[in-house]
Coordinates of C-alpha atoms and ligand atoms in Angstrom, one line a residue:
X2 CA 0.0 0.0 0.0
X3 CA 1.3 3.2 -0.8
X4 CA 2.1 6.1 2.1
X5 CA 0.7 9.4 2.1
X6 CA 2.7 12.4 1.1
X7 CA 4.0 14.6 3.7
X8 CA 1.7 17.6 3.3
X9 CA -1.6 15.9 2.9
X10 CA -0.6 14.1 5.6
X11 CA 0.2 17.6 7.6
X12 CA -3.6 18.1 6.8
X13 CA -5.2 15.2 7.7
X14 CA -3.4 15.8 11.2
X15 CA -4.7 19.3 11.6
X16 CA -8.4 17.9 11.9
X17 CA -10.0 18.8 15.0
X18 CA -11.3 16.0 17.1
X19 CA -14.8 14.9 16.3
X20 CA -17.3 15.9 19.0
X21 CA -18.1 13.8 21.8
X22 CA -21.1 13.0 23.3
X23 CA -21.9 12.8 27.1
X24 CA -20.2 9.9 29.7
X25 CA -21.5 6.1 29.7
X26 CA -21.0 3.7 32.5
X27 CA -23.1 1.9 29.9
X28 CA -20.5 0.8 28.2
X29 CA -20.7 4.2 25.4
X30 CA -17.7 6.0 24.5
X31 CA -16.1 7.7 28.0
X32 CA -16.3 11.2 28.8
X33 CA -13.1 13.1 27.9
X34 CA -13.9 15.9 30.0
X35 CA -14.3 13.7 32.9
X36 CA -11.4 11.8 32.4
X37 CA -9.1 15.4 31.9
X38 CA -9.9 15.7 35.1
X39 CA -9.0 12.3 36.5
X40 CA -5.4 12.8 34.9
X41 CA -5.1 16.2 35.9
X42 CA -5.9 15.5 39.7
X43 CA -3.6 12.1 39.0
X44 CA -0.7 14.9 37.8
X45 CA -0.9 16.7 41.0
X46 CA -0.9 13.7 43.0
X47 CA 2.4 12.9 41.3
X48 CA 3.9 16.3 41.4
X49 CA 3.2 17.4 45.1
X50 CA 4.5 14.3 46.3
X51 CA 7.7 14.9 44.0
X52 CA 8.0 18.3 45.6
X53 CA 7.6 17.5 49.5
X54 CA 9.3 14.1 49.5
X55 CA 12.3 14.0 46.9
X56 CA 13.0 17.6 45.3
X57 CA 15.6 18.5 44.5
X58 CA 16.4 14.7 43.6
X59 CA 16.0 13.7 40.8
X60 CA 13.1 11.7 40.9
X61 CA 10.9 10.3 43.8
X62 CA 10.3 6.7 45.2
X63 CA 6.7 6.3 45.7
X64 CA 7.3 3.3 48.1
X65 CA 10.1 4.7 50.3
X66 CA 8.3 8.2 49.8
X67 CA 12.3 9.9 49.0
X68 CA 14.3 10.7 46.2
X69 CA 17.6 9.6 44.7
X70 CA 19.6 11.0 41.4
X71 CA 18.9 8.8 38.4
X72 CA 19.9 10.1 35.5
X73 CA 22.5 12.8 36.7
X74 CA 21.6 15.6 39.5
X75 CA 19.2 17.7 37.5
X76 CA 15.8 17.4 39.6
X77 CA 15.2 15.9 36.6
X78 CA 11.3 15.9 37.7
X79 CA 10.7 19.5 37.5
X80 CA 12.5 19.6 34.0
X81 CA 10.1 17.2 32.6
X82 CA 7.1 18.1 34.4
X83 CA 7.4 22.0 33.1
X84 CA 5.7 21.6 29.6
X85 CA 3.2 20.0 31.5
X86 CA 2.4 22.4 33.9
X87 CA 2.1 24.8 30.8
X88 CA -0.4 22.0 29.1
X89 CA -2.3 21.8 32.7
X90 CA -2.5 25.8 32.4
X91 CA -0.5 26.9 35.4
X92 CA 1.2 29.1 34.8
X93 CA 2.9 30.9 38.3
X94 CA 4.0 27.0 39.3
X95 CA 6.0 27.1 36.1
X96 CA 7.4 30.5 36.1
X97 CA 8.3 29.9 39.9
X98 CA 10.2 26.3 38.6
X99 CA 11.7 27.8 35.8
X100 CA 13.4 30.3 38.9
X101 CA 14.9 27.6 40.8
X102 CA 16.2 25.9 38.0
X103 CA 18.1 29.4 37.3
X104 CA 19.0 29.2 40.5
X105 CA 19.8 25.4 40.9
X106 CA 21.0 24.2 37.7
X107 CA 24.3 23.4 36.8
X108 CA 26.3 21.0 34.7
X109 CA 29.4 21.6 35.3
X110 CA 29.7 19.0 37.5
X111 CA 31.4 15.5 37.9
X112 CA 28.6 13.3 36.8
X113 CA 28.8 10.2 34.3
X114 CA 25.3 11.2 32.4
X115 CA 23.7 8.7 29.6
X116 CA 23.7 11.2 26.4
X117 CA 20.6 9.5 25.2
X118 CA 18.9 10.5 28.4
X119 CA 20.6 13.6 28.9
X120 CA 19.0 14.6 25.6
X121 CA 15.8 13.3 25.7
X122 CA 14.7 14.2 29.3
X123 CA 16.4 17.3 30.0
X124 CA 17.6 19.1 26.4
X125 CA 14.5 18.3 25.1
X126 CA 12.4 19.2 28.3
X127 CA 13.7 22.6 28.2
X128 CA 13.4 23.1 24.8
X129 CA 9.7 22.3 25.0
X130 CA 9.1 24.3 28.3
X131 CA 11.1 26.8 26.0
X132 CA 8.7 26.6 22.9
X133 CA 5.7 26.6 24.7
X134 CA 5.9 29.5 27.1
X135 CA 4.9 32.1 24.7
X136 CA 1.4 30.3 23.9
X137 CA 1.0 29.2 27.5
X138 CA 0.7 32.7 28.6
X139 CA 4.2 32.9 29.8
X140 CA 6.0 36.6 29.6
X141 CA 8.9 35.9 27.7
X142 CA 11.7 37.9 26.7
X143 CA 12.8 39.8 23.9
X144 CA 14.4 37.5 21.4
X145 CA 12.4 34.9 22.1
X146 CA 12.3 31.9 20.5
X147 CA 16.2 33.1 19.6
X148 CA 16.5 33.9 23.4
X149 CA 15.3 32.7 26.9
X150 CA 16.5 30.7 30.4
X151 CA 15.4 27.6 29.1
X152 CA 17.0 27.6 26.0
X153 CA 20.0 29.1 27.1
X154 CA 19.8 26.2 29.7
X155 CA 19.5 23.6 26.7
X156 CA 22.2 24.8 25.0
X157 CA 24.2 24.3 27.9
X158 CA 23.4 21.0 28.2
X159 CA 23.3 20.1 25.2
X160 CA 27.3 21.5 24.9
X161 CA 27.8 18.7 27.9
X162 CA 26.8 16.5 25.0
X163 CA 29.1 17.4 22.7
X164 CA 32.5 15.6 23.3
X165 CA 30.9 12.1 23.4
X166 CA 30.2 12.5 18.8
X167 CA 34.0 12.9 18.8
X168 CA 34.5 9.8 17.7
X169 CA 36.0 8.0 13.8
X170 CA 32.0 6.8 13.0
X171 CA 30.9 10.5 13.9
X172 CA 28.3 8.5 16.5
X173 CA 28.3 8.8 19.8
X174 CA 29.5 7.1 22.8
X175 CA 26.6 6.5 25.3
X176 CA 28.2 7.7 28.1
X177 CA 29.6 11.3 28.7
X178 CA 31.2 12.8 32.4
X179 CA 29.7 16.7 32.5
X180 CA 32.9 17.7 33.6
X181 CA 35.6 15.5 32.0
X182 CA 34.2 14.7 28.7
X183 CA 34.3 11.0 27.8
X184 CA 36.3 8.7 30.5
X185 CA 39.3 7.2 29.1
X186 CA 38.1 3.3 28.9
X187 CA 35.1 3.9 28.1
X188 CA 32.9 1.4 26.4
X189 CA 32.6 2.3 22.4
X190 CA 28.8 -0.1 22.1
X191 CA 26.2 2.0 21.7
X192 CA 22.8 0.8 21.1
X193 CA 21.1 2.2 17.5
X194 CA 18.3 4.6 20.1
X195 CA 21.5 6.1 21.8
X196 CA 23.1 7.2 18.6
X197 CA 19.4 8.0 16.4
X198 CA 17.8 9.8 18.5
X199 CA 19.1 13.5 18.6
X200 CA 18.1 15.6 15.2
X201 CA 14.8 16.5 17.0
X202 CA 16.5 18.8 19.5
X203 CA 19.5 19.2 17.7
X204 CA 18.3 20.6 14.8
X205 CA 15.6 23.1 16.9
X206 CA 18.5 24.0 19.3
X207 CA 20.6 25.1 16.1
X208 CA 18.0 26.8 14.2
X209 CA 17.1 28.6 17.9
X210 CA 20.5 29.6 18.4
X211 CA 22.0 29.7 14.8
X212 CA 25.1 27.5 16.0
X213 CA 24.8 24.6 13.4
X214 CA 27.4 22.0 15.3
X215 CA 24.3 20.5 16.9
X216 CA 22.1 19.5 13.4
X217 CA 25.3 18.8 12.1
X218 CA 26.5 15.8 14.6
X219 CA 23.1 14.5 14.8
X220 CA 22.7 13.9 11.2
X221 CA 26.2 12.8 10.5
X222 CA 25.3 10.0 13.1
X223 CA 21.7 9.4 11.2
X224 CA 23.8 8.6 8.3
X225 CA 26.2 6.5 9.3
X226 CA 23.3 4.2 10.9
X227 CA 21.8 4.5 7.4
X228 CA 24.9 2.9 5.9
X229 CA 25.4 0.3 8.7
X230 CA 22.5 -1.4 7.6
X231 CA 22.8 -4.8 6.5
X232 CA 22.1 -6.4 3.1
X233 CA 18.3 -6.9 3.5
X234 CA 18.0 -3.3 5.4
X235 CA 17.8 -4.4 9.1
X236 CA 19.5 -2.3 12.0
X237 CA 20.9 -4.4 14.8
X238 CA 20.7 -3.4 18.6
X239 CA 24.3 -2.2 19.7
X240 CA 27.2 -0.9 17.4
X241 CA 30.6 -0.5 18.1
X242 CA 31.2 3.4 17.6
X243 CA 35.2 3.4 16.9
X244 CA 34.5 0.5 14.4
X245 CA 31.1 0.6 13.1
X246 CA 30.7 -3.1 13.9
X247 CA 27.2 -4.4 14.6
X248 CA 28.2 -5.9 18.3
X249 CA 24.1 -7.1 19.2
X250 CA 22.5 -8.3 15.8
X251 CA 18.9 -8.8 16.8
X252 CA 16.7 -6.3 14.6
X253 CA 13.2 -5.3 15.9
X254 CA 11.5 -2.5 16.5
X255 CA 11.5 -2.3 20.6
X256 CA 14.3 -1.8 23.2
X257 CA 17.6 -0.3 22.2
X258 CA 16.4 0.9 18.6
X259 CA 12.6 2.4 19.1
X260 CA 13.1 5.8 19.1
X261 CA 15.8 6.1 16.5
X262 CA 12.3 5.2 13.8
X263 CA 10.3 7.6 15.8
X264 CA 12.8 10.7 15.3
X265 CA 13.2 9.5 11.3
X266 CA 9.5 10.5 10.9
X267 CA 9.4 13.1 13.4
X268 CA 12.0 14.8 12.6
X269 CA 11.0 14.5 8.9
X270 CA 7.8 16.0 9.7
X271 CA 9.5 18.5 12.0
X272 CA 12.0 19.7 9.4
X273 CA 9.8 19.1 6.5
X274 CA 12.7 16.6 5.4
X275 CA 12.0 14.3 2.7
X276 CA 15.2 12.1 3.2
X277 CA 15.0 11.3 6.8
X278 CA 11.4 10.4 5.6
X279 CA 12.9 8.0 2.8
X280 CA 15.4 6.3 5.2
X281 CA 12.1 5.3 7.2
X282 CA 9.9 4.1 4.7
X283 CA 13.1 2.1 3.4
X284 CA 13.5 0.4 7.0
X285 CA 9.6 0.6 7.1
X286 CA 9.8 -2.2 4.1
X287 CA 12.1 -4.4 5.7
X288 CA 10.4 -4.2 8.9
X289 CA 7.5 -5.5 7.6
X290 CA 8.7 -7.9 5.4
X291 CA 11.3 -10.1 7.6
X292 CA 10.0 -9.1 11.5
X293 CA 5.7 -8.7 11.1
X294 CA 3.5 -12.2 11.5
X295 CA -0.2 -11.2 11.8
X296 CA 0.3 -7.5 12.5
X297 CA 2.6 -8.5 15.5
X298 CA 6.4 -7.1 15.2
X299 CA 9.2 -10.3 16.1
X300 CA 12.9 -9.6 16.5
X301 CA 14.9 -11.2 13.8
X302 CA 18.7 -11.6 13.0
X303 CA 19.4 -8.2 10.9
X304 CA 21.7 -10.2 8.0
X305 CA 19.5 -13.0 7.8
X306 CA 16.2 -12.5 9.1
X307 CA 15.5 -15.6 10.8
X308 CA 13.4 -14.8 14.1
X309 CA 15.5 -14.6 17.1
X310 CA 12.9 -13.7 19.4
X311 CA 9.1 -13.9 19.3
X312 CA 8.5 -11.1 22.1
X313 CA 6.4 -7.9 22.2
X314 CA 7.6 -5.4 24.3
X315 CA 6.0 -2.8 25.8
X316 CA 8.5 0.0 24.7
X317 CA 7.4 -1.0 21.0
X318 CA 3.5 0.2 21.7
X319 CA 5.0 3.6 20.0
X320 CA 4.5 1.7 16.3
X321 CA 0.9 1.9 15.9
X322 CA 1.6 6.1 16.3
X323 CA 4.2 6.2 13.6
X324 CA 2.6 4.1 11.5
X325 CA -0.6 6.6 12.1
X326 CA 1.9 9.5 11.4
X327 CA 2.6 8.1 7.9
X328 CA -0.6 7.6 7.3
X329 CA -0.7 4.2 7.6
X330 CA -3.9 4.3 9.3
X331 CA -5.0 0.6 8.8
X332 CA -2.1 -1.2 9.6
X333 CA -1.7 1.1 12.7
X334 CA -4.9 0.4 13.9
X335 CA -4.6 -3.8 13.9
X336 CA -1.1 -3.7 15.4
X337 CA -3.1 -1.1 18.2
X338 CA -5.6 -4.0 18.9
X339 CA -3.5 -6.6 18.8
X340 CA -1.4 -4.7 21.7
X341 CA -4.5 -3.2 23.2
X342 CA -6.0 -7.3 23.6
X343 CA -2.6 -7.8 26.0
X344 CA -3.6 -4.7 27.8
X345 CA -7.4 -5.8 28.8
X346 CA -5.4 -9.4 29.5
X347 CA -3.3 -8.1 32.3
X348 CA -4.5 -4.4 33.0
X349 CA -1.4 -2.8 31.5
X350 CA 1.5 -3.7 29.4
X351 CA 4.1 -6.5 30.8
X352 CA 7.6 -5.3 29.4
X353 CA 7.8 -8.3 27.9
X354 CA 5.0 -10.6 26.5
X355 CA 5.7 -13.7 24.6
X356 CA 3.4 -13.6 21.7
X357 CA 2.9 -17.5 20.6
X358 CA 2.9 -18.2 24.7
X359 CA 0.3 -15.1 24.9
X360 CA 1.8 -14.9 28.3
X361 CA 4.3 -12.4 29.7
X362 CA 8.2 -13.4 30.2
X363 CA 9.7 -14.2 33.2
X364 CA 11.1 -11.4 35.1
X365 CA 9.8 -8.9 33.0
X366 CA 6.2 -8.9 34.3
X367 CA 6.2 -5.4 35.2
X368 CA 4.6 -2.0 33.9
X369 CA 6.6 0.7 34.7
X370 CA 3.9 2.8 33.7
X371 CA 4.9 3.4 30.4
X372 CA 3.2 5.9 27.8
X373 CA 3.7 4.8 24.4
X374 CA 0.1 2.7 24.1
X375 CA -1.1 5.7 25.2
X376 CA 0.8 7.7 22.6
X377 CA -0.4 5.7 19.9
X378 CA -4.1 6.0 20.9
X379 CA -3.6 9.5 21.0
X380 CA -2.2 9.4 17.6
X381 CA -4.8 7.3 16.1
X382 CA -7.3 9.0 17.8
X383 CA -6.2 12.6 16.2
X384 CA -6.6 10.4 12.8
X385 CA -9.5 8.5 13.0
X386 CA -11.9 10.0 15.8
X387 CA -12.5 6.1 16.4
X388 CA -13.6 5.7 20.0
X389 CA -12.1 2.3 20.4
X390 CA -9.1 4.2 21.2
X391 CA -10.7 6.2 23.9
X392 CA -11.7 2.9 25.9
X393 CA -8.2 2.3 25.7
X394 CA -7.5 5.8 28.1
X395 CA -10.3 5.1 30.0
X396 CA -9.3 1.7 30.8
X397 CA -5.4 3.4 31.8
X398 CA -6.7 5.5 34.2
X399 CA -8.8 3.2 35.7
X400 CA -5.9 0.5 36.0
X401 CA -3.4 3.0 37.4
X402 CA -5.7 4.5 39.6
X403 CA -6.6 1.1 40.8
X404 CA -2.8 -1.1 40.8
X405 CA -0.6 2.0 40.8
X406 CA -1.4 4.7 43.2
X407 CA 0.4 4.7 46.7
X408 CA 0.5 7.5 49.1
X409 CA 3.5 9.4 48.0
X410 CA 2.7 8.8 43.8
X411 CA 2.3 6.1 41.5
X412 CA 4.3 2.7 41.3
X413 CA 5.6 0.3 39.1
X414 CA 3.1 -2.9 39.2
X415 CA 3.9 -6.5 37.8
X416 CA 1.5 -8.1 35.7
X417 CA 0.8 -11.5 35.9
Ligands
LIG646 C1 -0.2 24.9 40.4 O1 0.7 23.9 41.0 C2 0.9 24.1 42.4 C3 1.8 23.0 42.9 O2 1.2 21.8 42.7 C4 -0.5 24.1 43.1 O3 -0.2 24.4 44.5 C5 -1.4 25.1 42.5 O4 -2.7 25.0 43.1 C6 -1.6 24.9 41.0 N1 -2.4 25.9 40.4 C7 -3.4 25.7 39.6 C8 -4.1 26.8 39.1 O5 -3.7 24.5 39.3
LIG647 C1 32.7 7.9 35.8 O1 33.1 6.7 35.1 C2 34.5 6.5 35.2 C3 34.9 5.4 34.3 O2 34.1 4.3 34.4 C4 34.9 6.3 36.7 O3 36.3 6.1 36.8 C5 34.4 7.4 37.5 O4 34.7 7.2 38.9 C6 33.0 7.7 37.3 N1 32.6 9.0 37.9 C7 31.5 9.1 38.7 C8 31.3 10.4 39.3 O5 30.8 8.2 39.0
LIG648 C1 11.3 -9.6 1.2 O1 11.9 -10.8 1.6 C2 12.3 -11.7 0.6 C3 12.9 -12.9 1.1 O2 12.1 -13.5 2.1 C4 13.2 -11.0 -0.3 O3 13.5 -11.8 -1.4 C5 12.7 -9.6 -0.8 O4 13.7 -8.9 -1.5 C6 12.3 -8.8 0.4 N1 11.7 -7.5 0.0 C7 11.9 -6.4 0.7 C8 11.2 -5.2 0.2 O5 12.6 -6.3 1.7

């Protein structure tokens, strides 16, 4: 089936929402507005708790009810939490965060920091904090977008970043020290995520601040991926960055790879950029030729494409919203109920379920509350208006509400 073009597509994703009709316990489609609610009181719950029992931490234990540094010594929680205090509409809480991270931030400091993470969570937090302000209400000043805390903030960051694409490949080591640059002995295996998975703040952060080093590394890495594929135009899992040698070979679309697809076609649609978009439908081919068995996605060896594992993760829920984003509305929506079937089987998504078993994986039973299902029945939703794909949000917050809440926030559950 052929995809839709970019800029139809661009329309068909402007659509507003079809209008909804009043709540149903009686099994019609659920109330957004009531459930806006739910997930806003569910925020709060979250938040507060953050804020009296972990700040400045970076995140909080719900169990233990205190905090501990995960991904460097950020308070990475506020970061990520400020576009969604702009979203929730309040405004002072985020203009009072954005102060103590003026205050509070720094990164010059002696911290080993993932550069995938780094990026994600707090370039790319600030950067959309940064983005939104403006709309949000948010007094800004003059300059803005092309000046601002947050984005000066980002940039900062994102500098920290830098040293680790120094490398013969041009793609990055997956591990960076804030103060020192890359430590001497550092592993050079970086999984195919950790090196794909930058051009969407890289290239906003250089067109914000006119300093194109950042666009530049992340697409020099984009394209050496591109040419590491193998013969039949798989991506493996890890790669050697000094060598460019595939070290894990298993090609699928979950864990260690997943979001370097989702930044091809975001970042196309971000940059209007028709060969990111062209790498992806390339990979899109192969995908479905050598790993997809009844609208289920298996891992397979990337040279030979004999299945290696018969898994579906829940980190590869994202799909179904890609696939909607190219427009590729009926394949998304049978991979979305296929998935959605091992959500009503356990109440949420085990992190690993074994698909011909169609039970989950030892030791991987649990649901770290992850977001991408979620995701894609947004996605889908903005698409189709189909309200199959609200039951699936109802049925969320009803599960997290009921498995996940604790006193000081939500907690991981296991699924069995
Ligand atoms: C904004 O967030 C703070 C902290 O959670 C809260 O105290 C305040 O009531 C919120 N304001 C609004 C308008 O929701
Ligand atoms: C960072 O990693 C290096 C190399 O593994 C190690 O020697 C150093 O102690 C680590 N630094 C911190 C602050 O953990
Ligand atoms: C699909 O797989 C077959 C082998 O199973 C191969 O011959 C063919 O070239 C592949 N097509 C694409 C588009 O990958």
């Amino acid at each position: 089936m052929p995809f839709r073009l970019l800029v139809p597509l661009g329309l068909l994703c402007s659509l507003p929402p079809p209008h909804l009709g009043a709540p149903g316990p009686d099994g019609s489609a659920p109330d957004p507005a009531h459930y806006r609610e739910r997930v806003k009181a569910m925020f709060y719950h979250a938040y507060d708790s953050y804020l009296e029992n972990a700040f400045p931490y970076d995140e909080l234990r719900p169990l233990t009810c205190d905090g501990h540094d995960t991904w460097g010594s950020f308070s990475l929680t506020l970061i990520d939490a400020l576009d969604t205090l702009l979203i929730l509409g309040n405004v002072s809480e985020f203009q009072r965060v954005v102060e103590v991270l003026q205050d509070n931030l720094d990164f010059d400091i002696d911290v080993n920091a993932s550069v995938f993470e780094t990026n994600i969570r707090v370039v790319g937090g600030l950067l959309s904090a940064h983005l939104l302000s403006k709309k949000a209400g948010v007094e800004v000043e003059a300059g803005w977008p092309c000046s601002g805390p947050l984005l000066r903030m980002a940039e900062e960051a994102a500098r920290k970043l830098l040293p680790a694409f120094q490398t013969p490949t041009g793609m990055p080591y997956g591990t960076v020290n804030l103060l020192h640059g890359v430590n001497p002995g550092e592993t050079p295996v970086t999984c195919t995520a950790g090196i794909g998975t930058f051009i969407v703040e890289f290239a906003t952060l250089s067109s914000l601040t006119g300093d194109p080093v950042f666009e530049d590394v992340a697409r020099v890495a984009l394209m050496r991926l591109w040419e590491s594929r193998s013969d039949i135009g798989l991506v493996g899992n890890h790669i050697d960055v000094l060598t460019g040698k595939w070290v894990a070979q298993d090609a699928g679309i979950g864990a260690g790879v997943d979001s370097y697809f989702e930044y091809l076609v975001k970042g196309a649609i971000l940059l209007q950029d028709k060969k990111l978009m062209a790498m992806f439908l390339e990979y899109n081919k192969a995908i479905r030729n050598y790993t997809r068995f009844d609208d289920w996605y298996l891992w397979v060896q990337m040279y030979k494409g004999t299945v290696s594992m018969p898994v579906f993760q829940s980190l590869e829920a994202y799909w179904p919203g890609l696939q909607s984003l190219i427009g590729d509305i009926d394949n998304a929506m049978r991979t979305f109920l296929n998935y959605y079937t091992v959500w009503k089987q356990f109440g949420g998504l085990p992190e690993f379920y074994n698909i011909p078993q169609g039970y989950t994986v030892e030791k991987r039973e649990g649901y770290p509350l992850r977001p991408e299902l979620i995701e894609s029945a947004m996605y889908l939703y903005r698409a189709t208006g189909d309200p199959t794909l609200l039951e699936l949000g109802r049925d969320a917050v009803e599960s997290i509400e009921k498995i996940s809440k604790v006193e000081c926030g939500f907690a991981t559950f296991v699924l069995t």
